[in-house]
Coordinates of C-alpha atoms in Angstrom, one line a residue:
M56 CA -8.7 -22.7 0.2
S57 CA -10.9 -21.6 -2.7
D58 CA -10.1 -22.1 -6.4
T59 CA -11.8 -18.7 -7.0
I60 CA -9.5 -15.7 -7.4
E61 CA -10.6 -12.1 -7.2
F62 CA -8.8 -9.1 -8.6
Q63 CA -9.1 -5.6 -9.7
L64 CA -7.9 -4.2 -13.1
P65 CA -5.4 -1.4 -12.4
N66 CA -7.4 1.3 -14.2
A67 CA -9.8 2.0 -17.1
L68 CA -7.1 1.3 -19.8
W69 CA -7.7 -2.4 -19.3
E70 CA -10.8 -4.3 -20.2
P71 CA -11.8 -7.9 -19.4
A72 CA -11.4 -10.3 -22.3
Q73 CA -12.1 -14.0 -23.0
P74 CA -9.5 -16.1 -21.4
E75 CA -7.4 -18.2 -23.6
A76 CA -7.5 -22.1 -23.1
G77 CA -5.9 -22.8 -19.7
Q78 CA -6.2 -19.3 -18.4
I79 CA -8.5 -18.3 -15.5
F80 CA -8.7 -14.7 -16.6
N81 CA -7.5 -12.2 -19.2
A82 CA -7.7 -8.5 -19.7
M83 CA -6.5 -6.5 -22.7
R84 CA -5.1 -3.0 -22.8
V85 CA -7.4 -0.5 -24.4
G86 CA -6.3 1.2 -27.5
E87 CA -5.0 0.7 -31.1
F88 CA -2.0 -1.5 -31.5
Q89 CA -0.5 -2.5 -34.9
Y90 CA 0.6 -6.0 -34.1
F91 CA 0.2 -7.0 -30.4
R92 CA -2.1 -5.8 -27.6
P93 CA -0.7 -6.0 -24.2
N94 CA -2.5 -8.2 -21.8
L95 CA -2.8 -9.3 -18.2
S96 CA -3.7 -12.9 -17.5
G97 CA -3.5 -15.6 -15.0
D98 CA -3.6 -19.4 -14.6
M99 CA -3.6 -21.8 -11.8
A100 CA -2.5 -25.3 -11.4
E101 CA -2.2 -27.9 -8.8
L102 CA 1.4 -28.3 -7.4
Q103 CA 2.0 -32.0 -6.9
P104 CA 3.4 -33.0 -3.5
E105 CA 6.8 -34.0 -4.9
A106 CA 7.1 -30.8 -7.1
S107 CA 8.8 -27.6 -6.1
L108 CA 7.8 -24.1 -7.1
E109 CA 11.1 -24.0 -9.1
D110 CA 9.7 -27.0 -11.2
A111 CA 6.3 -25.0 -11.8
V112 CA 8.3 -21.9 -12.9
A113 CA 10.4 -23.9 -15.3
N114 CA 7.4 -25.6 -16.7
V115 CA 5.8 -22.2 -17.7
S116 CA 9.0 -21.1 -19.5
Q117 CA 9.1 -24.6 -21.3
R118 CA 5.5 -24.1 -22.5
L119 CA 6.5 -20.8 -24.0
Q120 CA 9.3 -22.5 -25.9
T121 CA 6.6 -24.4 -27.7
L122 CA 5.8 -21.0 -29.4
D123 CA 9.5 -20.1 -29.9
P124 CA 12.2 -22.8 -29.3
S125 CA 14.6 -19.9 -28.7
A126 CA 12.6 -18.4 -25.9
Q127 CA 15.0 -17.1 -23.2
V128 CA 14.5 -16.7 -19.5
V129 CA 16.1 -13.3 -18.9
K130 CA 15.1 -13.1 -15.2
R131 CA 14.2 -15.7 -12.6
S132 CA 14.1 -15.5 -8.8
V133 CA 12.4 -18.3 -6.8
D134 CA 11.9 -18.2 -3.1
E135 CA 10.7 -21.7 -2.1
A136 CA 10.3 -20.7 1.6
E137 CA 8.1 -17.8 0.8
G138 CA 6.2 -19.6 -1.9
S139 CA 6.9 -16.9 -4.6
A140 CA 8.7 -16.5 -7.7
L141 CA 9.4 -13.9 -10.6
Q142 CA 10.3 -14.7 -14.0
Q143 CA 10.7 -12.8 -17.4
V144 CA 10.7 -14.8 -20.6
D145 CA 11.4 -13.1 -24.0
L146 CA 10.4 -14.7 -27.3
N147 CA 9.7 -14.0 -30.9
V148 CA 6.2 -14.9 -32.1
Q149 CA 4.5 -14.5 -35.5
V150 CA 1.8 -11.9 -35.0
A151 CA 0.8 -11.5 -38.6
P152 CA 1.6 -13.2 -41.8
D153 CA 5.3 -12.6 -42.5
V154 CA 5.6 -10.5 -39.2
R155 CA 7.5 -11.7 -36.1
R156 CA 7.7 -9.6 -33.0
S157 CA 9.9 -9.7 -29.8
I158 CA 7.4 -10.4 -27.0
S159 CA 8.2 -10.4 -23.2
Q160 CA 6.2 -12.0 -20.5
A161 CA 6.7 -10.9 -17.0
Q162 CA 5.3 -13.6 -14.5
V163 CA 4.6 -13.6 -10.8
F164 CA 4.1 -17.0 -9.1
T165 CA 2.3 -17.5 -5.7
V166 CA 1.8 -20.8 -3.9
L167 CA -1.6 -21.1 -2.2
E168 CA -1.8 -23.7 0.4
D169 CA -4.8 -25.5 1.9
E170 CA -3.7 -26.6 5.4
E171 CA -6.7 -28.9 5.8
S172 CA -6.0 -31.0 2.8
D173 CA -2.3 -30.4 2.1
R174 CA -3.3 -29.3 -1.4
R175 CA -1.0 -26.7 -3.0
M176 CA -1.9 -24.5 -6.0
V177 CA 0.3 -22.3 -7.9
L178 CA -1.1 -19.1 -9.3
C179 CA 0.8 -17.5 -12.2
L180 CA 0.0 -13.9 -13.1
M181 CA 1.4 -12.6 -16.4
L182 CA 1.9 -9.4 -18.3
T183 CA 2.6 -10.0 -21.9
A184 CA 3.6 -7.0 -24.2
E185 CA 6.1 -6.3 -27.0
T186 CA 9.6 -6.3 -25.4
D187 CA 10.3 -2.7 -26.1
T188 CA 7.1 -1.6 -24.4
L189 CA 7.0 -4.0 -21.4
D190 CA 8.3 -1.3 -19.0
D191 CA 5.4 1.0 -19.9
Y192 CA 3.0 -1.5 -18.3
L193 CA 4.9 -2.7 -15.3
E194 CA 3.3 -0.2 -12.8
D195 CA -0.1 -1.4 -13.9
F196 CA 1.0 -5.0 -13.6
Q197 CA 2.2 -4.3 -10.0
A198 CA -1.2 -2.8 -9.1
F199 CA -3.0 -5.8 -10.7
V200 CA -0.8 -8.3 -8.8
Q201 CA -1.4 -6.5 -5.6
S202 CA -5.1 -6.7 -6.0
V203 CA -5.3 -10.4 -6.5
H204 CA -6.5 -12.7 -3.7
A205 CA -8.3 -15.9 -3.1
A206 CA -12.0 -15.5 -2.5

């Protein structure tokens, strides 16, 4: 198994951007946005032998609660047997002085296994946008997710 991930951006409306700390890649939506620019991102972490995919999914939502203690998991589906999960977390974040916005993050998780070493990695792909516009970008997110593969 390679730690290298390859992907294609869904269309010309997304441009590569510098990944945030802990991310393996990041792409931003092209255009003017008053407060928050939608983005596609991904991170990957080793899944310890005793940990489940459910544990990894819960850990991601807990990390978002450091930005907003009232962050809510509004959707979660985990299939341990298939090594995949879906989650949506809604939170309120400060995007400018005295301005807070409702942000949603759609997440797709995939377990990548190395049969030679029994090493398991969890890939988390994310679409982050203002809550009222998230649906506008879901088709692009699906195309992005479908393009991702280990190199």
